[in-house]
Tab-separated table of C-alpha atoms and ligand atoms in Angstrom:
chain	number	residue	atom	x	y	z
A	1	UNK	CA	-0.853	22.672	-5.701
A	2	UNK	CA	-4.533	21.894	-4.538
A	3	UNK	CA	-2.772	18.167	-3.470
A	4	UNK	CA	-0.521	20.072	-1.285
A	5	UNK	CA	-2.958	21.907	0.283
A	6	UNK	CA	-4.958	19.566	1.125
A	7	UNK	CA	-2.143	17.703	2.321
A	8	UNK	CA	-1.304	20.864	4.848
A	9	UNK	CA	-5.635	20.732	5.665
A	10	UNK	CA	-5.832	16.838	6.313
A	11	UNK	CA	-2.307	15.774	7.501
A	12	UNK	CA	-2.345	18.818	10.419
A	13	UNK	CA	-2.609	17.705	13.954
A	14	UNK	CA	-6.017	19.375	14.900
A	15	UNK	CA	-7.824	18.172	12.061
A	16	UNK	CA	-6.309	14.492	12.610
A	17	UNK	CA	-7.599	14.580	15.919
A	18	UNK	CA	-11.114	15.563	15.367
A	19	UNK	CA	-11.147	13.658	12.161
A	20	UNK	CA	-10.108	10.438	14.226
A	21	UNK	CA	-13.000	11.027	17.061
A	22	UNK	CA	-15.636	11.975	14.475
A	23	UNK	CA	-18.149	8.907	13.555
A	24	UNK	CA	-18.705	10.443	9.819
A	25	UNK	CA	-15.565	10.601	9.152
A	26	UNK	CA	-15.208	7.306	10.600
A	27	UNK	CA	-18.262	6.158	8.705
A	28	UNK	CA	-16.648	7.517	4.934
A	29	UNK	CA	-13.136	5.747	6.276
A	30	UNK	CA	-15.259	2.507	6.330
A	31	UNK	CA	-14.981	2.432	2.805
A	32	UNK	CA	-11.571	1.505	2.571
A	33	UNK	CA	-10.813	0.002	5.937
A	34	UNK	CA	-12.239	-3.612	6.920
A	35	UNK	CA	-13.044	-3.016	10.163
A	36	UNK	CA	-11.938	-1.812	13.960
A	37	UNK	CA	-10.531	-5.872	14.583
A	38	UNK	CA	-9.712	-9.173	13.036
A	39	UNK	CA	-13.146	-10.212	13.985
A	40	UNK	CA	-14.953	-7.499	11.721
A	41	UNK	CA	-12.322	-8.142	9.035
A	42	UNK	CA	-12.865	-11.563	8.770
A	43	UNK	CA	-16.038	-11.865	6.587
A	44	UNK	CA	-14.386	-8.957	4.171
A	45	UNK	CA	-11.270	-10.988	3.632
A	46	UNK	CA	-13.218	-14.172	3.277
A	47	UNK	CA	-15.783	-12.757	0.658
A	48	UNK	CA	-12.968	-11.380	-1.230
A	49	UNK	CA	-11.047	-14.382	-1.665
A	50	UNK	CA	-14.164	-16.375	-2.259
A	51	UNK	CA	-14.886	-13.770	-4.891
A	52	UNK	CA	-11.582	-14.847	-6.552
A	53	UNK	CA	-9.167	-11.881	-5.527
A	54	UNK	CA	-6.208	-11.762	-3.712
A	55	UNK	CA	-5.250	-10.174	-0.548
A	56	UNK	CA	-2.559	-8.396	1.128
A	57	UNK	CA	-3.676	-7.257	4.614
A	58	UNK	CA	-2.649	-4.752	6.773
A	59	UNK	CA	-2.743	-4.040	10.195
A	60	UNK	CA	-3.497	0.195	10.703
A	61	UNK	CA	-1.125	2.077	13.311
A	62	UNK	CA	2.334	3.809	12.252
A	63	UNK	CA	4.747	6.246	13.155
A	64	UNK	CA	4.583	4.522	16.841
A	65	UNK	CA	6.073	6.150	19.386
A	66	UNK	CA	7.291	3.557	22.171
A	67	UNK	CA	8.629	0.253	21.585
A	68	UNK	CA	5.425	-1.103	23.479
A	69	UNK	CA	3.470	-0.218	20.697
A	70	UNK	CA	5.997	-1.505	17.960
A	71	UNK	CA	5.472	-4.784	20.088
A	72	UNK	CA	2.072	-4.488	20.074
A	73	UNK	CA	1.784	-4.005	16.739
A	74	UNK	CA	4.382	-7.029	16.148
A	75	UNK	CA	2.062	-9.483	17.959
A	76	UNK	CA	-1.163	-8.414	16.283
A	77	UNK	CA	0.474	-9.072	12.388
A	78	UNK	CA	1.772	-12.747	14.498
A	79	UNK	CA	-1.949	-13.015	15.187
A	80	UNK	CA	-3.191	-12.307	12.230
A	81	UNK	CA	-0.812	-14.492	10.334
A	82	UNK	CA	-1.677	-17.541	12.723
A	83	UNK	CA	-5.128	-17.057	12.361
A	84	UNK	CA	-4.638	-16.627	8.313
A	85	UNK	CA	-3.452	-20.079	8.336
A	86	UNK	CA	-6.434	-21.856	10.633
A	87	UNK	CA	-8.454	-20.888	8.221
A	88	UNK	CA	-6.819	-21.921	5.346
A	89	UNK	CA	-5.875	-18.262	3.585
A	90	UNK	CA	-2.693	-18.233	2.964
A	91	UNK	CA	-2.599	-19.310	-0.861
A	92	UNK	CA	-4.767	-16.052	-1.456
A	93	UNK	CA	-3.601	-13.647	1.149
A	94	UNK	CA	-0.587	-12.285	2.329
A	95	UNK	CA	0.378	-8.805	4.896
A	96	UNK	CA	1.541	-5.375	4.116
A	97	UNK	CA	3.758	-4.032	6.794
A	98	UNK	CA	5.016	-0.340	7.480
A	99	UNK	CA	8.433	-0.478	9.455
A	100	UNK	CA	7.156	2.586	11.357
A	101	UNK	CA	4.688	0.521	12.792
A	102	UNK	CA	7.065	-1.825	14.471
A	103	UNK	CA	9.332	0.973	15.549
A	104	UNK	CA	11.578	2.135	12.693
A	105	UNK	CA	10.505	5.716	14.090
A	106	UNK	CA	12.264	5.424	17.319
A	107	UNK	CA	15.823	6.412	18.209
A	108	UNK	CA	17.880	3.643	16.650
A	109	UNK	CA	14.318	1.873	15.441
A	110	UNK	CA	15.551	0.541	12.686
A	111	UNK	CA	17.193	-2.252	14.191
A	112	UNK	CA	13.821	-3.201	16.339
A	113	UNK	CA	11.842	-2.217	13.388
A	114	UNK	CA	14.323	-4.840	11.412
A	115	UNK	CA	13.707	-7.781	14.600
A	116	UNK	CA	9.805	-7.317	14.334
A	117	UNK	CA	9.950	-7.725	10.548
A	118	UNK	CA	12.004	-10.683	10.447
A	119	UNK	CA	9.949	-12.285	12.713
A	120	UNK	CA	6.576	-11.383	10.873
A	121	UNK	CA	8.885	-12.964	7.516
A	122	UNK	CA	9.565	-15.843	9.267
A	123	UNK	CA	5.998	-16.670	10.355
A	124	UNK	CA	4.457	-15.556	6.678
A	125	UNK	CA	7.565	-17.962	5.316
A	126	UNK	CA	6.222	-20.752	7.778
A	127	UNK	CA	2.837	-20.945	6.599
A	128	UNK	CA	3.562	-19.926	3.040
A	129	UNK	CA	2.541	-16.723	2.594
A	130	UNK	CA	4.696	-13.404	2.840
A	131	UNK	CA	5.046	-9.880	3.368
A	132	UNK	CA	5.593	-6.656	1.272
A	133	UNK	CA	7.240	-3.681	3.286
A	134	UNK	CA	5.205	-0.916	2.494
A	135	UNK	CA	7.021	2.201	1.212
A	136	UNK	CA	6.487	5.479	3.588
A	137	UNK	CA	7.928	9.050	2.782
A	138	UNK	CA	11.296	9.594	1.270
A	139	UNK	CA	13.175	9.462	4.938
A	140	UNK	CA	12.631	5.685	5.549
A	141	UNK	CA	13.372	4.647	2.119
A	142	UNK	CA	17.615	3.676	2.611
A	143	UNK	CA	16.471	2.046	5.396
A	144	UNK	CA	13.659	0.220	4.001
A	145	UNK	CA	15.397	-0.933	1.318
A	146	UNK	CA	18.234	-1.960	3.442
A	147	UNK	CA	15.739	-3.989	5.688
A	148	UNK	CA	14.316	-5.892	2.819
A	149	UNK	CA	17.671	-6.731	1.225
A	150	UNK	CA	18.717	-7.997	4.658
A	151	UNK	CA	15.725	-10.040	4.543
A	152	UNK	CA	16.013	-11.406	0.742
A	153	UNK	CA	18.228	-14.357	1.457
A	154	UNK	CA	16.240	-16.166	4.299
A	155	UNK	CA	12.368	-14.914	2.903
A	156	UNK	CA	12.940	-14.413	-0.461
A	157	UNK	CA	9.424	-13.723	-1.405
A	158	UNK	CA	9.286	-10.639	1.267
A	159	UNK	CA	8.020	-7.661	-1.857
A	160	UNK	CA	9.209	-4.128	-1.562
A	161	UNK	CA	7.359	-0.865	-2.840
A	162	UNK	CA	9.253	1.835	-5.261
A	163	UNK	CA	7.610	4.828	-5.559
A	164	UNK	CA	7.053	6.275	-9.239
A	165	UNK	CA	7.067	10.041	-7.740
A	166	UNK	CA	11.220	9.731	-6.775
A	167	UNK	CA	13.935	10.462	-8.879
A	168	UNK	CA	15.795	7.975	-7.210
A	169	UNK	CA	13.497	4.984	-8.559
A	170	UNK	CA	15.020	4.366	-12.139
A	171	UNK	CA	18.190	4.011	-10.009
A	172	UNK	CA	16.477	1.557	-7.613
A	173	UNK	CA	14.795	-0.412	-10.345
A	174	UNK	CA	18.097	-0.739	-12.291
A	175	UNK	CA	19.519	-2.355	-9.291
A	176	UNK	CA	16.671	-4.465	-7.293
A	177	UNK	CA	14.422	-5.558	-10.028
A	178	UNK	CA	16.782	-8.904	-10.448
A	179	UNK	CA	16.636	-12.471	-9.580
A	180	UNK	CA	12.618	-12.815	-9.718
A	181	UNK	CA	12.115	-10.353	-6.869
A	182	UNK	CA	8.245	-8.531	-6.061
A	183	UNK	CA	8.167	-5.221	-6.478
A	184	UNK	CA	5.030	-3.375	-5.747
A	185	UNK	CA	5.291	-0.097	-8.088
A	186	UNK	CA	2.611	2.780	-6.993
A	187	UNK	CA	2.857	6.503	-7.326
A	188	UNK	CA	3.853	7.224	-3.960
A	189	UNK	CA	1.403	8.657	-1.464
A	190	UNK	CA	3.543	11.408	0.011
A	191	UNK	CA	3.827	15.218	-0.389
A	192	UNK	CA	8.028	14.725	-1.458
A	193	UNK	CA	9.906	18.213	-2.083
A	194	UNK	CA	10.407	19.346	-5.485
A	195	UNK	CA	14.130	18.736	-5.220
A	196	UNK	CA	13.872	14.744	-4.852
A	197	UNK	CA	10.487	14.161	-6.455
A	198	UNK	CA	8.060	14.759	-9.309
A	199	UNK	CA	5.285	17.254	-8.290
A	200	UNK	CA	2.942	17.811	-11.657
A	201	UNK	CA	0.636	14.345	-12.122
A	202	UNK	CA	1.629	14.026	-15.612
A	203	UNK	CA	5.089	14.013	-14.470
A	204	UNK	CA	4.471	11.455	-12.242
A	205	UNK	CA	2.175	9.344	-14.782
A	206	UNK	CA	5.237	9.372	-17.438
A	207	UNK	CA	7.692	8.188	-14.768
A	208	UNK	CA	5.344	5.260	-13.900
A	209	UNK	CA	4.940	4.366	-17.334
A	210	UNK	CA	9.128	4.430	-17.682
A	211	UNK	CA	8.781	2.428	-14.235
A	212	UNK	CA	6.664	-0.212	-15.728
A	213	UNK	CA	8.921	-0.737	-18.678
A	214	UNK	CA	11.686	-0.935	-16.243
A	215	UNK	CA	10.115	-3.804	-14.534
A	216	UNK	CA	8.680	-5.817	-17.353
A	217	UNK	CA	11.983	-5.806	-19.100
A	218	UNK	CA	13.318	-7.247	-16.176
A	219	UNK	CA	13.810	-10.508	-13.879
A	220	UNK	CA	11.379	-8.995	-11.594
A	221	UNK	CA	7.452	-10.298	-10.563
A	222	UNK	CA	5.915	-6.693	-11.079
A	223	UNK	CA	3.100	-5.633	-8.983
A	224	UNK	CA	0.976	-2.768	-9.932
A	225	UNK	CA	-0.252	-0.437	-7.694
A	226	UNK	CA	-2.600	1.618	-9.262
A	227	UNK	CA	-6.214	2.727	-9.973
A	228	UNK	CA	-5.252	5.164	-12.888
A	229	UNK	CA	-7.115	3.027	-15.715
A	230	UNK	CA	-4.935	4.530	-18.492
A	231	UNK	CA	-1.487	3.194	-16.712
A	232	UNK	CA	-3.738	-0.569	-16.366
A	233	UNK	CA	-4.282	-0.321	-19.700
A	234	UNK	CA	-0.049	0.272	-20.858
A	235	UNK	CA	1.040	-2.351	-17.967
A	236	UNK	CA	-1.270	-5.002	-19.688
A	237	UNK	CA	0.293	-3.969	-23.437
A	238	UNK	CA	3.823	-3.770	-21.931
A	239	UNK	CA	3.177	-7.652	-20.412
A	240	UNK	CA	1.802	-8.758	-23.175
A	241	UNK	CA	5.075	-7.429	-25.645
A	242	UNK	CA	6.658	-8.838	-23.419
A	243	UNK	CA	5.075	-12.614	-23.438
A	244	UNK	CA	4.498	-12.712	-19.826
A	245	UNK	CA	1.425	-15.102	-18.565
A	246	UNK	CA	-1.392	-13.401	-16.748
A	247	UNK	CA	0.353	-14.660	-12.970
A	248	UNK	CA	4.182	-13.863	-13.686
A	249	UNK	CA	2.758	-10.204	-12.376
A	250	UNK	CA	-0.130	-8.845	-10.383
A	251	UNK	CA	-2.499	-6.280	-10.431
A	252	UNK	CA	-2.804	-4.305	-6.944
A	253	UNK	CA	-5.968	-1.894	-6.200
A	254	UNK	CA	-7.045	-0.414	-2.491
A	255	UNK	CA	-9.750	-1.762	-1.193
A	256	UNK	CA	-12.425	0.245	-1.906
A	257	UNK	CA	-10.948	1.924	-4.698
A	258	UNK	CA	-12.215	1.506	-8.669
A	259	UNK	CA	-14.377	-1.578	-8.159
A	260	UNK	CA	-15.311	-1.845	-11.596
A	261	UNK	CA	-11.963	-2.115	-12.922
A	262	UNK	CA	-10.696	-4.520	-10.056
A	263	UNK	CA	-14.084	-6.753	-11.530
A	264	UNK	CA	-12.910	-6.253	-14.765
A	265	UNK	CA	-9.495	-7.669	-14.378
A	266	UNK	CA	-10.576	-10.193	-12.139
A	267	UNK	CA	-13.017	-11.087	-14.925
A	268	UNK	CA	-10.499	-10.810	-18.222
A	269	UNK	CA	-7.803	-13.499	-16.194
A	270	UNK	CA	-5.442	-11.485	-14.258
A	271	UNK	CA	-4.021	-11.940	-10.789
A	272	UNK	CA	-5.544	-9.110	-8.851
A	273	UNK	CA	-4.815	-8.290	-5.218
A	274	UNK	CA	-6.976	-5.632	-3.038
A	275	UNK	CA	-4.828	-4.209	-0.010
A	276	UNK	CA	-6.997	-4.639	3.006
A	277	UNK	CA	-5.959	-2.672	5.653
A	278	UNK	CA	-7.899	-2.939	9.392
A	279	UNK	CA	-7.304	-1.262	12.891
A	280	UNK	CA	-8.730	1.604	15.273
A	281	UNK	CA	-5.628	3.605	13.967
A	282	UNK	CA	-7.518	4.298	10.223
A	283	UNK	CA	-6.854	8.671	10.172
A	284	UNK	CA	-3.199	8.137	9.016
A	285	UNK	CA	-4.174	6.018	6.326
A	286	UNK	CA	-7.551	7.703	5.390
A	287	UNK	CA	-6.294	11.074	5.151
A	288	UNK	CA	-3.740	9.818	2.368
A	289	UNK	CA	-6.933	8.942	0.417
A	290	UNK	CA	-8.128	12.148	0.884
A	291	UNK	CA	-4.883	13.719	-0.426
A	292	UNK	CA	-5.308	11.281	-3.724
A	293	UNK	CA	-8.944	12.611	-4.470
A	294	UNK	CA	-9.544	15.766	-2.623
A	295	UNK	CA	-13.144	15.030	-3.808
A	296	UNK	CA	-13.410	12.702	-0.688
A	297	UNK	CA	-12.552	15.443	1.277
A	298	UNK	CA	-15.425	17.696	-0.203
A	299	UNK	CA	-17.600	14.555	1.106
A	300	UNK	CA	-15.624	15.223	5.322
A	301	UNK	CA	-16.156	18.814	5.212
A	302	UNK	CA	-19.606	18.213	4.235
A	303	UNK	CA	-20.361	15.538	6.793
A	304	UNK	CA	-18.201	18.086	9.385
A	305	UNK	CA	-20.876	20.573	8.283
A	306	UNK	CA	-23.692	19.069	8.885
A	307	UNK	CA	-22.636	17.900	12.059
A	308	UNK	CA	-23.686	21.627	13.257
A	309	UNK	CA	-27.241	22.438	14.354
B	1	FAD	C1	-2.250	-1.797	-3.513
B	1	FAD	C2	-1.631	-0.450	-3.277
B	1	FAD	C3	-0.585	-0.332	-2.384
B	1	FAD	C4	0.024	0.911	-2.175
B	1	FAD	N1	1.117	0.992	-1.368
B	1	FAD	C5	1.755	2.178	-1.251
B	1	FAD	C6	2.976	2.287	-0.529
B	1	FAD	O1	3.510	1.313	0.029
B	1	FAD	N2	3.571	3.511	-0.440
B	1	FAD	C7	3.023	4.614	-1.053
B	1	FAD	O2	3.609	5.692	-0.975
B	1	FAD	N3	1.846	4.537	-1.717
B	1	FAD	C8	1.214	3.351	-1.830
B	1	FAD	N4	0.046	3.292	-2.542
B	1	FAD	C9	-0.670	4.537	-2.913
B	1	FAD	C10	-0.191	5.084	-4.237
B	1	FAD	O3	1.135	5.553	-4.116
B	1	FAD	C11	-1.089	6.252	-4.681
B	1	FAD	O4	-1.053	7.273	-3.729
B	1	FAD	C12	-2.536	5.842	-4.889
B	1	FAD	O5	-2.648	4.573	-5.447
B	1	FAD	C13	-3.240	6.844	-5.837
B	1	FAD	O6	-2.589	6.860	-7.070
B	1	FAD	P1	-3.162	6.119	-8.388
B	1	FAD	O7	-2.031	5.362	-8.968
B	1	FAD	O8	-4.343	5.329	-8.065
B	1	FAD	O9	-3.448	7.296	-9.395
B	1	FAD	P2	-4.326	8.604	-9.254
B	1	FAD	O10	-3.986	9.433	-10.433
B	1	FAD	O11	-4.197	9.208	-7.902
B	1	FAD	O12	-5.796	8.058	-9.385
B	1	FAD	C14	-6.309	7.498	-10.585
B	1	FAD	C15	-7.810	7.338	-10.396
B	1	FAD	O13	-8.055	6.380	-9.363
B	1	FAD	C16	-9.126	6.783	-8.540
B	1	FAD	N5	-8.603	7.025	-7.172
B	1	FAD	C17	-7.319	7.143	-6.798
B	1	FAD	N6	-7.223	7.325	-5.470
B	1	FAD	C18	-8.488	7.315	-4.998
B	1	FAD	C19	-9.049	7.445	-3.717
B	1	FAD	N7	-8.299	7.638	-2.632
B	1	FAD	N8	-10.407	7.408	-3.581
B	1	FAD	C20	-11.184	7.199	-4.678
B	1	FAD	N9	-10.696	7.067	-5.930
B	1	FAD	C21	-9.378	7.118	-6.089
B	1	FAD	C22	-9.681	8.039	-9.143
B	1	FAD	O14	-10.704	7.672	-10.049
B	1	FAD	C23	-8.508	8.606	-9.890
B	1	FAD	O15	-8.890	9.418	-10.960
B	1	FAD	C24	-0.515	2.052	-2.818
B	1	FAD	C25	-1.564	1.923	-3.728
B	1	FAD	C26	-2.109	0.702	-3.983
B	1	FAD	C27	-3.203	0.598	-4.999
């Protein structure tokens, strides 16, 4: 309940635009963001790989609305990939990519959306790193899915992201978790309707833990997408039942989210890798942190608050 209002505060159009032109709230959305460009990114990613994580990096803007911006968007991951490999990254990080970014959005987007993200594969591929298609709301998924199983055969280390919170995922795990293939399993960021998706957090927390079973019984690299310390803890018992080497899976944490524990695993031997997301574009993405822990909104409202004489 209080995640779906907070959803309705944070996700509505006025709030998004005064939350987007506000420097506090720009200033708390520094925590998880790297930076307005490449250039301020740069040290982050560097310190973070020299600090012995892993990387997936993302380039902020979605839900575009002209093919000049999917374009746009296009040319800056191209960029950032190119410039990954001058200075030697690419063994430590990689990109995460919304389709809606590159124009799966538009009228018929998803076959531009598909052209942009085959050419971002083919790049990643060329310089041996790769790409996981982020997972937006329950509308894109078919066509996510299809886009990454169209990519499979020519990039076959392209990752895709299942979302605990859908019915639909046991389904979905049954059938992609084969042949060795990434999959990125998080709760799922978006307010779903009660008819497709889990809506209590417990219900949501059991169908993760039945997601990570799925995967570790399976051909699959599992990547694991969360900050919830209890499901770390099961995912680490599960891989260990079932003999797998810290490396056959990863752990995944936000950048900026649960330091300690992203140490910790870092520290005990396991492959951990911080999403690093950078851009002017940061609301979007910042107000789905604020959904997750509606205490970081009490710290906007605050900072909106004072703002006033
Ligand atoms: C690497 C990565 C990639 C992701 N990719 C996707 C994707 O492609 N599609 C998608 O729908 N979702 C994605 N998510 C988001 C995910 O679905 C959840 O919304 C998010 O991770 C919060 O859920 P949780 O598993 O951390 O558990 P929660 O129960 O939400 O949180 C557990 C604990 O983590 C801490 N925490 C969680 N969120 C925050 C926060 N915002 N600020 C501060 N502390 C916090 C708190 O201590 C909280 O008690 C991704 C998450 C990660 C880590």
């Amino acid at each position: 309940m209080l995640r779906r209002t907070v959803a309705a505060v944070v996700g509505s159009k006025p709030l998004a635009a005064v939350g987007q032109a506000f420097p506090p709230a720009r200033a708390l959305a520094a925590q998880f963001v790297a930076g307005d460009t490449l250039g301020e990114a740069l040290p982050v990613v560097k310190s973070l790989v020299a600090d012995g994580f892993l990387v997936t990096m993302d380039v902020l803007g979605e839900a575009v609305e002209t093919a000049a911006a999917a374009e746009k968007n296009s040319t800056e991951y191209l960029d950032l990939l190119q410039w990954l490999a001058a200075e030697r990254l690419t063994d430590a990080v990689e990109v995460s990519l919304k389709l809606s970014a590159v124009g799966q959005a538009l009228p018929d987007g998803d076959g531009l959306s598909g052209e942009h993200a085959r050419l971002i594969c083919a790049a990643a591929h060329g310089i041996g790193s790769a790409v996981t298609l982020d997972m937006e709301d329950h509308t894109t998924t078919d066509l996510t899915l299809g886009t990454w199983r169209s990519l499979l055969p020519d990039y076959p280390r392209t990752a895709a992201v299942l979302q605990a919170r859908l019915f639909r995922t046991p389904d979905d795990l049954n059938e992609l978790a084969v042949d060795g293939r990434r999959i990125r399993l998080c709760k799922g960021a978006y307010t779903e309707p009660a008819e497709i998706a889990h809506r209590r957090s417990r219900d949501v927390d059991k169908a993760y833990v039945r997601g990570l079973k799925q995967l570790f019984a399976a051909d699959a690299y599992p990547m694991i997408a969360t900050h919830d310390s209890r499901l770390i803890e099961i995912a680490q018992e599960l891989a260990a039942r079932a003999g797998r080497e810290p490396g056959s899976y990863e752990f995944q944490f936000l950048y900026g989210v649960a330091a300690k524990d992203q140490e910790r695993l870092r520290d005990a031997g396991e492959r951990v890798r911080l999403y690093l997301p950078y851009g002017t574009e940061w609301y979007r993405y910042f107000s789905r942190r604020l959904i997750e822990r509606p205490a970081n909104l009490g710290l906007m409202l605050r900072a909106l608050g004072r703002r006033r004489p």
